[in-house]
C-alpha cells in the first residue's frame, strides 16, 4: 500500500509546498470571487435603483394626472435595456398603473406587498421594489425585474481567470517548491550519502559539505565532528592493529626460528642420546660392551636358558701382570695392548657370545646356550691360546697371559650377580694357582669365608682403583659456635654396591692386612687435606684420624705418622689419633709405648667410643690419653634415659677429674645438645651439625661457618 513515509523527502516537501500554496490560492480566489460578486450585486442594485428613479421621475406626472398611457410610454424606453425582464408602476393603492414585460417572456407581476422598498436576488433574476413620492406624499410604487446574465457572465469570466491563475500559480509553486526544497533536502541527502559511504566503505576521511548556521548546519557540523572522532579512533585502531600485526609477524618469525632450533636441537638431542646410549653401554677404550650391557645380556640369556633348560657360562678374565706393563711402559702402551686383546678375544668366540670389558684389565665373556661345562672349558682354553702370540705395541714385543674363572648356569648360580661373583672368585683361585689358567668354580671355594673373600677381593680392587674416599665430620665448639676440628672417616663407593660402611670393610681390611696400606693412605690424605685448609686460612683446624690395632701394633708406625706429617708439612699439634679401648687393650704395653711416642711428637690421642669396650680406669690412667670421646650409644637416649644420663654424667666427671678433654659424638638433636651444654661440654660432633661430608663441602662450611643446627657460627 502506498505509504506517505515511503516517499522521498523531496517529494514530501514538494507536496507540502504545493498543497499549502494551493490552499492559500484557493482561499484567496474564493475571497476575491465573493468580494467581486458582492460588488457586482451592488452595481446591479445601483443600476436598478437609478432606473427606478428615472421611471419615478418620468411617471410622477402621469400618476398625479392618472394618465396610464404616459406612464406606459415612460416604460417603453426599457425595450433598449436587454437585461430588464419586467417593470410595473402602481398607484398609491397598489393598483397596477402601467407595466412592461420583455417580449417573449411570460411572467407574473406582483399584485400586493409593495410597501417595503427592497431588492431581492434570486438564482437567475433580481427584483427591486421602490416607492414614488411627490413633495413628500406617496403617490405610487415601482417594480423592476432584471436578469442575472451580467453577474453570471462576470462570474464565469472570473472563475476562468481564477482557474488559470490557480493553475499557473500551482505550476510556479511546483517549480519553485521543487527548487526551494533543495535548501533542506540537499544537505540532508549529502549527509545521508556520506553516512552510507562511511558505513559501507568504512571511509572515515569523507566530510559533509555545508556550513550554515541553522539546525542543518549544526547537524552537519556535529556529524563531521563525530566523523573526526571516529576517524581518529579508526586511525588509532589501525595503528594498533598494524603494531599488533607486526608483533604477530615478529612472534611468528621467532616461533618459526625457535621451532627450527627445536627441530635442530631435537635432532642433536637424538644423536647425543644415541651417542650417550652407546657410551652408556660400551667401553670407551675398546668399544666392547661394558658392565651394564653385559648385565642386561646375562639377564636375558639366563631367562632364555631357564626356559630352554640349557646351560650358559661366564668367564671372568683378569690379565696377568698387566699393571707392571702399564706402570713401566705407560698408559698409552697399556691402552693399545687392551685394544689388541679385545680384538683377539672377540675373534676367538662365537658370534652369539659377548665379550665385555669391566674396567682395567678385567674382561668377562658370556657364553649362552652351551651344551655343557666342558664347552666353557674348551673356549677358555682357546682364549688362553689366542693370547700366546706376542703382541707388538710401540716397538715392544709383549707377552701377556690371563687368568680365567668359570661359573656355569645353573650349577654355580641362577642369577647374574652370583654367577659373576663365583666366576670372580675362581679367577682369583686361578691367579693363586700360578696364573695363565682357567679354573671352574667349586662350592669349596666359597666355604666359610665366601663373603669375606668377595669383600676382600673387592676391597683389593677398590684400593687399586682408588675407590676409597675420605669424608670429614666437623667437631664444633658450642661455646664459640665454630668448627674447631674434623674427624676423617673412610668411605668406599663400590661401582655397583654403592657406599659400603667402614664398619663392614674395616674388619675385612684388618684381617687381610689391607688396613696397612689403607691406613697409610688415610693418614697421608687427611694430613694433606688439613694442610690445604690451613693454607686457605683455617689455621686453627685440627684433624682426627682413626687407627686400627693392626696399625698400632705394626713396628715403625710412628715413622709412618712422622713421614705423613713431614710430607704434608703439618704441625703435629694440629692432629689427633683416635683409638678405641679395644684397639688399645689388644696389646696394652706396646700400645702405651707407641702412643707415648706419638704424644711426644705433639699428636693428641683420643679414646674413641669410650664406654663401649674394656673400660678399666686403671688402664685409662696408664694410657697417654688427651681426649675422651663419649660414644654415641650413650647419647641417643639422652635426656630421656636416666641410665644414659647417669653414665654420661659419670664419664664427664671422670674426664674432668683426670683433666682430659671431652668430645661428645652422635649428637642428633637440640635436647641432647642442651644437656651436654649444661654439663659443661664444649666440643660436640654429630648429625645435628653435619654428617661426614667430602672435603670440598667442608671447605664451604668453613667458609660460611654455617653449620646446620647451630646459629651464628663465626669464622
Ligand atoms: P667412629 O670413629 O666412632 O666414627 C663416628 C661414626 O659415627 C661415623 O660412622 C659417623 O658417621 C657416625 N656418626 C657421626 N655423627 C653421628 C650421629 O649424630 N648419629 C649417628 N647415628 N652416627 C653418627 P662411620 O663413618 O660409619 O664410621 C664408623 C666407624 O668406622 C668409625 O667409628 C671408626 O671406628 C671406623 N672408621 C672410620 N674411618 C676409619 C679409618 O680411616 N680407619 C679406621 N681404622 N677406622 C675407621
Ligand atoms: Mg672415631
Ligand atoms: Mg666413635
XYZ file of C-alpha atoms and ligand atoms in Angstrom:
763
model
C 0.000 0.000 0.000
C 1.183 3.479 -0.808
C 2.630 4.983 2.315
C 3.493 8.615 2.823
C 6.524 7.559 4.817
C 7.965 5.626 1.898
C 8.161 8.553 -0.487
C 11.284 10.661 -0.593
C 11.649 13.759 1.493
C 11.942 15.765 -1.747
C 8.518 14.626 -2.920
C 7.123 15.170 0.537
C 8.414 18.731 0.661
C 7.178 19.417 -2.873
C 3.745 18.066 -1.985
C 3.793 20.180 1.161
C 4.712 23.385 -0.631
C 2.258 22.797 -3.486
C -0.546 21.862 -1.089
C -0.025 24.907 1.103
C 0.172 27.184 -1.943
C -2.940 25.610 -3.495
C -4.963 26.038 -0.335
C -3.809 29.664 0.007
C -4.577 30.427 -3.624
C -7.940 28.716 -3.383
C -8.879 30.684 -0.312
C -7.688 33.913 -1.962
C -9.697 33.115 -5.101
C -12.837 32.372 -3.068
C -12.411 35.671 -1.216
C -11.809 37.518 -4.461
C -14.822 35.975 -6.220
C -17.045 36.559 -3.206
C -15.989 40.179 -2.983
C -16.496 40.668 -6.741
C -19.958 39.104 -6.551
C -20.893 41.448 -3.747
C -19.600 44.395 -5.805
C -21.466 43.208 -8.894
C -24.689 42.823 -6.916
C -24.206 46.331 -5.556
C -23.674 47.664 -9.089
C -26.792 45.804 -10.317
C -28.718 47.145 -7.332
C -27.445 50.719 -8.047
C -28.357 50.464 -11.750
C -31.834 49.188 -10.944
C -32.204 51.970 -8.363
C -31.139 54.634 -10.885
C -33.534 53.156 -13.452
C -36.329 53.175 -10.858
C -35.529 56.809 -10.014
C -35.779 57.765 -13.712
C -39.058 55.884 -14.068
C -40.375 57.513 -10.872
C -39.429 60.973 -12.106
C -40.950 60.440 -15.522
C -44.095 58.791 -14.263
C -44.896 61.158 -11.349
C -46.957 63.489 -13.545
C -48.751 60.560 -15.153
C -49.652 59.270 -11.709
C -50.741 62.644 -10.456
C -52.893 63.131 -13.508
C -53.910 59.469 -13.762
C -52.524 59.169 -17.252
C -51.654 55.471 -17.715
C -50.734 55.965 -21.368
C -48.000 58.444 -20.410
C -46.794 56.011 -17.818
C -46.860 53.272 -20.384
C -44.725 55.457 -22.642
C -42.281 56.126 -19.881
C -41.753 52.376 -19.592
C -41.255 51.958 -23.296
C -37.542 53.002 -23.094
C -36.991 49.679 -21.334
C -37.063 47.978 -24.716
C -33.444 49.073 -25.070
C -32.475 47.594 -21.704
C -31.869 43.924 -22.575
C -31.440 42.847 -19.031
C -34.791 44.257 -17.781
C -37.271 41.460 -17.920
C -40.250 43.285 -16.457
C -41.296 46.591 -14.915
C -44.519 47.879 -13.394
C -45.878 51.145 -11.976
C -48.570 51.050 -9.270
C -50.679 53.847 -7.831
C -50.749 54.508 -4.129
C -53.439 51.887 -3.738
C -51.111 49.254 -5.128
C -53.213 49.023 -8.273
C -51.239 48.349 -11.396
C -50.975 51.554 -13.426
C -48.630 50.573 -16.271
C -46.298 47.649 -16.916
C -43.623 46.345 -19.228
C -42.732 42.661 -19.894
C -39.870 41.789 -22.226
C -41.327 40.322 -25.328
C -41.154 36.579 -25.438
C -41.311 36.224 -21.655
C -44.307 35.013 -19.753
C -44.103 36.489 -16.265
C -46.476 37.293 -13.411
C -46.146 40.760 -11.917
C -46.565 41.211 -8.166
C -50.014 42.391 -7.139
C -49.522 43.244 -3.447
C -46.909 43.706 -0.641
C -45.313 46.646 -2.415
C -44.962 48.794 0.673
C -41.394 47.822 1.575
C -38.551 49.085 -0.541
C -36.429 46.066 -1.227
C -34.023 44.375 -3.604
C -34.195 40.606 -3.839
C -31.585 38.495 -5.558
C -32.876 35.167 -6.831
C -30.922 32.471 -8.551
C -31.281 33.904 -12.067
C -33.026 37.233 -11.625
C -33.200 40.340 -9.335
C -36.325 42.165 -8.121
C -36.467 45.797 -6.953
C -39.401 47.269 -5.030
C -39.369 51.058 -4.558
C -41.843 53.837 -3.729
C -42.651 57.050 -5.649
C -43.007 60.304 -3.690
C -44.193 63.691 -4.828
C -43.493 66.535 -2.480
C -43.289 64.133 0.372
C -46.520 62.249 -0.448
C -46.524 58.635 -1.511
C -48.054 58.561 -4.932
C -47.166 55.107 -6.216
C -44.846 52.056 -6.370
C -42.384 50.763 -8.907
C -41.432 47.126 -9.507
C -38.342 46.208 -11.593
C -37.109 42.741 -12.526
C -33.716 42.202 -14.179
C -31.951 39.015 -15.296
C -28.578 37.850 -13.778
C -26.847 37.388 -17.095
C -24.309 40.069 -16.411
C -23.488 38.697 -12.987
C -23.259 35.160 -14.275
C -21.068 36.143 -17.213
C -18.800 38.026 -14.898
C -18.674 35.075 -12.503
C -17.831 32.691 -15.304
C -15.149 35.050 -16.503
C -13.708 35.389 -13.042
C -13.805 31.680 -12.447
C -11.922 31.178 -15.682
C -9.331 33.760 -14.671
C -9.056 32.256 -11.192
C -8.624 28.781 -12.653
C -5.900 29.951 -15.000
C -4.167 31.936 -12.265
C -4.507 28.971 -9.935
C -3.035 26.609 -12.454
C -0.227 28.996 -13.322
C 0.439 29.575 -9.632
C 0.466 25.885 -8.951
C 2.907 25.354 -11.758
C 5.152 28.104 -10.498
C 4.764 26.825 -6.926
C 5.653 23.348 -8.052
C 8.732 24.539 -9.921
C 9.770 26.883 -7.138
C 8.944 24.300 -4.463
C 10.947 21.704 -6.302
C 13.889 24.100 -6.305
C 13.457 25.515 -2.839
C 13.019 22.208 -1.059
C 16.615 21.543 -2.072
C 17.727 24.028 0.531
C 16.632 21.456 3.085
C 16.941 18.204 1.232
C 20.340 18.739 -0.370
C 22.261 18.872 2.945
C 20.189 16.005 4.235
C 20.885 13.937 1.136
C 24.564 14.823 1.317
C 24.524 13.780 4.950
C 22.815 10.511 4.174
C 25.096 9.816 1.188
C 28.172 10.398 3.344
C 26.705 8.310 6.155
C 26.141 5.483 3.682
C 29.666 5.896 2.299
C 31.076 5.749 5.830
C 29.027 2.749 6.828
C 29.608 0.712 3.679
C 33.076 1.844 2.591
C 34.426 2.401 6.130
C 35.956 5.563 4.762
C 36.088 7.936 7.687
C 38.026 10.654 5.883
C 34.998 11.981 3.971
C 33.121 15.045 5.284
C 29.737 16.577 4.575
C 29.974 19.988 2.836
C 27.807 22.825 4.158
C 28.455 25.168 6.998
C 25.181 27.029 7.555
C 24.266 28.307 10.983
C 20.835 26.715 11.036
C 19.906 23.374 12.531
C 21.037 21.549 9.389
C 24.371 23.339 9.509
C 24.686 22.354 13.163
C 23.721 18.797 12.290
C 26.407 18.689 9.573
C 28.990 20.204 11.916
C 28.096 17.672 14.622
C 28.169 14.867 12.078
C 31.593 15.978 10.820
C 32.865 16.277 14.403
C 31.599 12.774 15.013
C 33.435 11.616 11.886
C 36.628 13.371 13.119
C 36.340 11.428 16.344
C 35.604 8.151 14.544
C 38.475 8.785 12.132
C 40.960 9.434 14.897
C 39.706 6.321 16.740
C 39.913 4.413 13.479
C 43.462 5.650 12.900
C 44.415 4.661 16.404
C 42.756 1.312 15.867
C 44.528 0.849 12.563
C 47.899 1.791 14.083
C 47.187 -0.555 16.930
C 46.260 -3.290 14.505
C 49.383 -2.629 12.458
C 51.512 -2.807 15.558
C 49.687 -5.971 16.559
C 50.174 -7.482 13.128
C 53.860 -6.532 13.244
C 54.174 -8.177 16.619
C 52.308 -11.238 15.424
C 54.579 -11.439 12.388
C 57.620 -10.997 14.571
C 56.398 -13.565 17.079
C 55.580 -15.948 14.255
C 59.080 -15.466 12.890
C 60.536 -16.026 16.345
C 58.379 -19.083 16.805
C 59.426 -20.399 13.420
C 63.075 -19.909 14.222
C 62.521 -21.363 17.695
C 60.806 -24.278 16.051
C 63.680 -24.710 13.654
C 66.074 -24.522 16.591
C 63.946 -27.002 18.483
C 63.901 -29.289 15.495
C 67.675 -28.951 15.257
C 68.224 -29.465 18.940
C 65.809 -32.394 18.841
C 67.948 -33.964 16.145
C 71.074 -33.079 18.094
C 69.487 -34.399 21.269
C 68.566 -37.594 19.479
C 72.053 -38.052 18.154
C 73.502 -37.117 21.553
C 71.064 -39.541 23.157
C 72.151 -42.223 20.704
C 75.772 -41.482 21.419
C 75.071 -41.395 25.136
C 73.171 -44.621 24.841
C 76.162 -46.147 23.068
C 78.644 -44.763 25.589
C 76.446 -45.857 28.452
C 76.648 -49.409 27.206
C 80.122 -49.628 25.716
C 83.635 -49.289 26.939
C 85.201 -46.129 25.545
C 88.667 -47.638 25.036
C 87.865 -50.927 23.334
C 84.280 -50.431 22.122
C 83.337 -53.684 23.851
C 80.051 -53.911 25.797
C 80.520 -52.607 29.333
C 79.284 -53.997 32.615
C 75.769 -52.542 32.168
C 75.213 -54.065 28.750
C 76.774 -57.315 29.902
C 74.399 -57.451 32.866
C 71.453 -56.933 30.512
C 72.629 -59.691 28.225
C 73.326 -62.053 31.092
C 69.837 -61.449 32.481
C 68.113 -62.085 29.161
C 70.310 -65.102 28.321
C 69.646 -66.608 31.737
C 65.908 -66.178 31.185
C 66.286 -67.895 27.839
C 68.419 -70.680 29.310
C 65.866 -71.158 32.068
C 63.058 -71.563 29.532
C 65.054 -73.818 27.203
C 66.751 -75.666 30.091
C 70.172 -75.123 28.598
C 73.466 -74.107 30.151
C 75.290 -70.804 29.996
C 78.747 -69.874 31.209
C 80.523 -66.793 32.453
C 84.297 -66.454 32.055
C 85.945 -63.863 34.291
C 89.297 -62.808 32.815
C 91.999 -60.808 34.546
C 95.210 -60.176 32.606
C 98.295 -61.369 34.450
C 100.783 -58.700 35.469
C 99.166 -56.109 33.269
C 99.800 -53.479 35.971
C 103.532 -53.970 35.529
C 103.281 -53.314 31.788
C 101.079 -50.316 32.365
C 103.313 -48.797 35.039
C 106.579 -49.474 33.230
C 105.653 -48.740 29.606
C 102.978 -46.139 30.202
C 99.245 -45.915 29.767
C 99.373 -45.417 26.007
C 101.004 -48.817 25.558
C 98.652 -50.326 28.108
C 95.635 -48.939 26.224
C 96.928 -50.210 22.897
C 97.516 -53.623 24.405
C 93.976 -53.707 25.776
C 92.573 -52.861 22.344
C 94.539 -55.676 20.642
C 93.494 -58.166 23.321
C 89.853 -57.100 22.925
C 90.026 -57.857 19.204
C 91.669 -61.224 19.794
C 89.070 -62.169 22.397
C 86.268 -61.214 20.070
C 87.821 -63.276 17.288
C 88.064 -66.472 19.229
C 84.463 -66.660 20.472
C 81.190 -67.317 18.642
C 79.083 -64.528 17.294
C 76.371 -65.009 19.885
C 78.919 -64.776 22.721
C 79.519 -61.452 24.448
C 82.980 -60.185 25.298
C 82.744 -57.289 27.738
C 85.333 -55.124 29.436
C 84.620 -54.453 33.094
C 87.400 -51.919 33.518
C 91.179 -52.023 33.949
C 92.458 -55.392 32.807
C 89.248 -57.286 33.586
C 87.096 -58.870 30.908
C 84.058 -61.071 31.035
C 82.814 -63.467 28.392
C 79.203 -64.613 28.338
C 78.703 -67.943 26.607
C 74.992 -68.540 26.105
C 73.475 -71.876 25.024
C 76.449 -74.177 25.694
C 75.801 -77.888 25.768
C 77.786 -78.460 28.967
C 80.550 -77.240 31.309
C 83.195 -78.790 29.070
C 82.303 -76.326 26.300
C 83.132 -73.418 28.610
C 86.472 -75.031 29.469
C 87.282 -75.518 25.780
C 86.522 -71.872 24.972
C 88.571 -70.705 27.990
C 91.483 -72.778 26.719
C 91.031 -71.281 23.260
C 91.164 -67.795 24.775
C 94.367 -68.589 26.655
C 95.852 -69.924 23.423
C 94.824 -66.931 21.361
C 96.877 -64.718 23.668
C 100.024 -66.840 23.305
C 101.316 -64.960 20.280
C 103.251 -61.884 21.389
C 101.640 -58.503 20.800
C 103.750 -55.701 19.385
C 102.984 -52.286 20.784
C 105.103 -49.203 20.100
C 108.098 -51.376 19.249
C 107.654 -53.628 22.273
C 107.050 -57.374 21.948
C 104.631 -58.049 24.758
C 103.759 -61.467 26.131
C 100.515 -61.417 28.002
C 98.569 -64.152 29.738
C 95.256 -64.234 31.505
C 93.699 -65.994 34.462
C 90.151 -67.173 33.909
C 87.440 -68.078 36.390
C 84.469 -70.053 35.075
C 80.946 -70.247 36.505
C 78.163 -72.297 34.914
C 74.428 -71.649 34.928
C 72.546 -73.170 36.670
C 75.093 -75.124 38.793
C 77.139 -72.192 40.127
C 74.313 -69.689 40.377
C 70.991 -68.852 38.890
C 71.317 -65.102 38.788
C 73.787 -62.748 37.175
C 75.242 -61.432 40.420
C 76.026 -64.844 41.854
C 77.484 -66.143 38.622
C 79.722 -63.079 38.279
C 80.825 -63.351 41.900
C 81.663 -67.021 41.541
C 83.497 -66.508 38.296
C 85.450 -63.717 40.028
C 86.330 -65.953 42.989
C 87.511 -68.751 40.720
C 89.564 -66.265 38.697
C 91.403 -65.325 41.943
C 91.934 -69.001 42.591
C 93.434 -69.313 39.091
C 95.820 -66.489 39.977
C 96.694 -68.192 43.260
C 97.368 -71.392 41.370
C 100.008 -69.757 39.202
C 98.098 -67.639 36.639
C 97.551 -68.291 32.890
C 94.879 -70.802 33.836
C 91.157 -71.347 33.646
C 89.523 -72.669 36.802
C 85.942 -73.834 37.272
C 84.152 -72.533 40.310
C 83.645 -75.049 43.071
C 81.472 -74.810 46.137
C 84.542 -75.325 48.372
C 85.983 -72.052 47.227
C 83.033 -70.445 48.834
C 83.014 -72.378 52.024
C 83.378 -70.379 55.254
C 84.567 -67.039 54.117
C 82.634 -66.519 50.918
C 81.519 -63.040 51.833
C 84.866 -62.270 53.356
C 86.612 -63.430 50.242
C 84.385 -61.440 47.969
C 84.711 -58.398 50.169
C 88.448 -58.821 50.324
C 88.590 -59.237 46.563
C 86.531 -56.175 46.064
C 88.417 -54.150 48.630
C 91.696 -55.048 46.996
C 90.335 -53.750 43.713
C 88.972 -50.700 45.441
C 92.436 -49.881 46.749
C 93.947 -50.425 43.291
C 91.252 -48.349 41.591
C 91.246 -45.548 44.142
C 87.643 -46.153 45.071
C 88.281 -45.171 48.686
C 87.448 -41.646 49.777
C 87.805 -39.662 52.955
C 84.846 -37.759 54.346
C 85.138 -35.257 57.166
C 82.798 -34.656 60.032
C 83.103 -31.330 61.826
C 83.683 -31.020 65.559
C 82.028 -27.901 66.846
C 82.969 -25.731 69.791
C 79.487 -24.960 71.084
C 80.657 -22.035 73.210
C 82.336 -20.228 70.356
C 79.933 -21.574 67.772
C 82.648 -22.589 65.376
C 84.203 -25.649 63.758
C 87.417 -26.396 65.572
C 88.298 -29.750 64.089
C 87.271 -32.568 61.808
C 87.273 -36.354 62.032
C 88.437 -38.168 58.903
C 86.137 -41.109 58.109
C 86.707 -43.666 55.380
C 84.188 -44.147 52.597
C 84.174 -46.893 49.981
C 81.997 -46.264 46.998
C 81.629 -49.532 45.124
C 80.573 -49.032 41.494
C 77.612 -51.390 41.791
C 77.088 -51.921 45.514
C 77.205 -48.208 46.379
C 78.594 -46.946 49.693
C 79.895 -49.736 51.925
C 80.065 -48.925 55.618
C 83.509 -48.807 57.205
C 82.019 -50.982 59.942
C 81.753 -53.716 57.265
C 85.020 -53.338 55.439
C 87.438 -52.193 58.155
C 87.361 -55.643 59.831
C 87.999 -57.281 56.441
C 90.808 -54.817 55.780
C 92.254 -55.637 59.179
C 92.026 -59.408 58.608
C 93.515 -59.271 55.159
C 96.254 -56.848 56.115
C 94.875 -54.333 53.696
C 94.396 -51.971 56.604
C 98.127 -51.184 56.485
C 98.129 -49.553 53.029
C 94.648 -48.204 53.592
C 95.611 -46.710 56.975
C 98.700 -45.092 55.476
C 96.647 -43.667 52.696
C 94.156 -42.280 55.229
C 96.922 -40.618 57.250
C 98.550 -39.082 54.203
C 95.293 -37.941 52.672
C 93.866 -36.483 55.878
C 97.080 -34.650 56.753
C 97.480 -33.233 53.262
C 93.868 -32.132 53.332
C 94.303 -30.392 56.672
C 97.351 -28.599 55.316
C 95.273 -27.360 52.399
C 92.658 -25.974 54.767
C 95.413 -24.334 56.834
C 96.722 -22.790 53.654
C 93.247 -21.481 52.907
C 93.324 -19.639 56.222
C 91.692 -22.019 58.661
C 94.887 -22.445 60.634
C 93.216 -23.375 63.912
C 91.599 -26.508 62.474
C 92.615 -29.976 63.744
C 92.134 -33.365 62.144
C 91.422 -36.669 63.899
C 92.324 -39.960 62.200
C 91.015 -43.329 63.375
C 93.577 -46.086 63.993
C 93.099 -49.819 63.997
C 95.011 -52.282 66.159
C 96.950 -53.677 63.189
C 98.374 -50.235 62.517
C 99.216 -49.575 66.140
C 100.962 -52.892 66.620
C 102.965 -52.666 63.405
C 106.602 -51.797 64.109
C 107.651 -48.392 62.852
C 104.138 -46.979 62.875
C 105.379 -43.740 64.449
C 107.707 -43.338 61.486
C 104.798 -43.694 59.123
C 102.963 -40.955 61.009
C 106.020 -38.746 61.135
C 106.573 -39.203 57.424
C 102.949 -38.344 56.676
C 103.262 -35.214 58.839
C 106.501 -34.295 57.153
C 105.147 -34.812 53.658
C 102.098 -32.728 54.429
C 104.214 -30.091 56.154
C 101.920 -30.175 59.114
C 102.378 -29.225 62.752
C 101.802 -32.429 64.795
C 99.858 -30.427 67.374
C 97.067 -29.954 64.902
C 96.482 -33.707 64.608
C 94.716 -36.303 66.716
C 94.723 -40.062 66.516
C 91.653 -41.908 67.684
C 91.924 -45.397 69.170
C 89.136 -47.450 70.613
C 89.562 -49.068 74.012
C 89.698 -52.497 72.372
C 92.443 -51.416 69.997
C 94.478 -50.091 72.865
C 93.845 -53.088 75.066
C 94.812 -55.713 72.485
C 98.448 -55.177 73.271
C 98.386 -52.683 76.030
C 102.111 -52.456 76.638
C 103.193 -51.844 73.100
C 100.174 -49.549 72.612
C 101.296 -47.441 75.553
C 104.794 -47.225 74.122
C 103.667 -46.234 70.635
C 101.049 -43.806 71.853
C 103.613 -42.250 74.201
C 105.962 -41.664 71.313
C 103.200 -40.200 69.191
C 102.192 -37.936 72.040
C 105.780 -36.821 72.382
C 105.701 -35.781 68.768
C 102.853 -33.411 69.721
C 99.966 -35.514 68.497
C 96.823 -35.705 70.658
C 95.449 -39.145 71.497
C 91.707 -39.637 71.717
C 89.928 -42.560 73.343
C 87.174 -43.290 70.809
C 83.805 -44.884 71.592
C 84.540 -44.505 75.289
C 82.422 -46.763 77.475
C 81.810 -49.499 74.929
C 84.971 -51.596 75.454
C 87.048 -52.820 78.372
C 86.562 -49.713 80.391
C 89.150 -50.007 83.028
C 90.051 -46.883 84.892
C 93.374 -48.394 85.690
C 94.240 -48.792 82.024
C 92.824 -45.454 81.214
C 95.169 -43.914 83.709
C 98.119 -45.696 82.133
C 97.321 -44.737 78.568
C 98.599 -41.337 77.410
C 95.130 -40.044 76.622
C 94.309 -36.378 75.974
C 90.723 -36.657 74.857
C 87.771 -38.863 75.722
C 85.030 -39.291 73.114
C 81.704 -40.279 74.641
C 80.237 -42.975 72.396
C 77.067 -42.125 70.503
C 75.273 -45.147 72.004
C 75.102 -43.229 75.332
C 73.935 -40.070 73.618
C 70.973 -41.276 71.600
C 68.550 -41.688 74.568
C 69.662 -38.564 76.424
C 67.981 -36.850 78.233
C 65.070 -39.348 78.388
C 67.042 -42.337 79.656
C 68.128 -41.759 83.261
C 70.701 -44.557 82.911
C 72.345 -42.894 79.961
C 72.187 -39.508 81.708
C 73.949 -41.034 84.722
C 76.612 -42.735 82.552
C 77.246 -39.572 80.555
C 77.496 -37.507 83.757
C 79.922 -40.075 85.229
C 82.142 -40.061 82.134
C 82.135 -36.244 82.101
C 83.018 -36.127 85.807
C 85.782 -38.689 85.298
C 87.249 -36.806 82.342
C 87.158 -33.569 84.294
C 88.855 -35.134 87.292
C 91.568 -36.680 85.079
C 91.858 -33.329 83.285
C 91.032 -34.867 79.930
C 89.303 -33.039 77.118
C 85.822 -34.216 76.199
C 84.172 -34.725 72.843
C 80.586 -35.941 72.571
C 79.798 -37.759 69.341
C 76.439 -38.657 67.845
C 74.561 -35.510 68.924
C 71.473 -35.500 66.778
C 69.097 -33.041 68.388
C 68.918 -29.835 70.366
C 67.748 -31.535 73.561
C 70.928 -33.635 73.583
C 72.975 -30.534 72.787
C 71.401 -28.565 75.647
C 72.026 -31.421 78.069
C 75.748 -31.552 77.254
C 75.985 -27.766 77.245
C 74.584 -27.776 80.787
C 77.150 -30.441 81.730
C 79.933 -28.109 80.619
C 80.913 -29.996 77.443
C 82.489 -27.771 74.797
C 83.195 -29.923 71.775
C 80.363 -31.742 70.057
C 80.147 -33.875 66.936
C 77.014 -35.244 65.304
C 74.366 -35.108 62.619
C 72.815 -32.078 64.354
C 75.664 -30.067 62.906
C 76.659 -32.140 59.912
C 77.080 -35.645 58.593
C 80.561 -36.598 57.352
C 80.964 -34.689 54.091
C 83.561 -34.522 51.269
C 86.457 -32.106 51.734
C 85.061 -29.627 49.251
C 81.799 -29.369 51.124
C 83.569 -28.998 54.441
C 85.536 -26.113 52.971
C 82.279 -24.448 52.024
C 81.052 -24.929 55.592
C 84.264 -23.486 56.968
C 83.976 -20.523 54.669
C 80.373 -19.948 55.605
C 80.849 -21.174 59.184
C 77.290 -22.156 58.740
C 76.867 -25.415 60.500
C 73.352 -26.748 60.187
C 71.709 -26.968 63.592
C 73.726 -24.115 65.016
C 73.286 -20.448 64.873
C 75.779 -17.746 64.060
C 78.861 -19.861 63.718
C 81.550 -17.275 63.095
C 84.900 -17.921 61.422
P 83.857 -43.634 64.870
O 85.296 -43.318 64.785
O 83.265 -43.698 66.194
O 83.116 -42.553 63.941
C 81.908 -41.984 64.204
C 80.813 -42.706 63.486
O 79.571 -42.205 63.901
C 80.868 -42.453 61.993
O 80.368 -43.558 61.336
C 79.913 -41.324 61.849
O 79.385 -41.220 60.547
C 78.860 -41.680 62.833
N 78.165 -40.509 63.315
C 78.600 -39.248 63.465
N 77.621 -38.440 63.950
C 76.540 -39.249 64.140
C 75.233 -39.005 64.649
O 74.855 -37.904 65.013
N 74.391 -40.086 64.706
C 74.787 -41.342 64.275
N 73.925 -42.337 64.364
N 76.005 -41.581 63.800
C 76.886 -40.555 63.743
P 81.144 -44.212 60.157
O 81.710 -43.162 59.314
O 80.233 -45.215 59.564
O 82.331 -44.904 60.783
C 82.142 -45.988 61.585
C 83.420 -46.407 62.272
O 84.372 -46.902 61.316
C 84.121 -45.274 62.931
O 83.573 -45.022 64.191
C 85.549 -45.833 63.046
O 85.674 -46.652 64.138
C 85.659 -46.666 61.797
N 86.447 -45.918 60.837
C 86.034 -44.969 60.009
N 87.058 -44.495 59.274
C 88.165 -45.174 59.700
C 89.552 -45.164 59.287
O 90.004 -44.393 58.462
N 90.384 -46.037 59.934
C 89.932 -46.892 60.878
N 90.814 -47.725 61.429
N 88.657 -46.923 61.257
C 87.776 -46.077 60.664
Mg 86.406 -42.078 65.507
Mg 83.339 -43.123 67.783
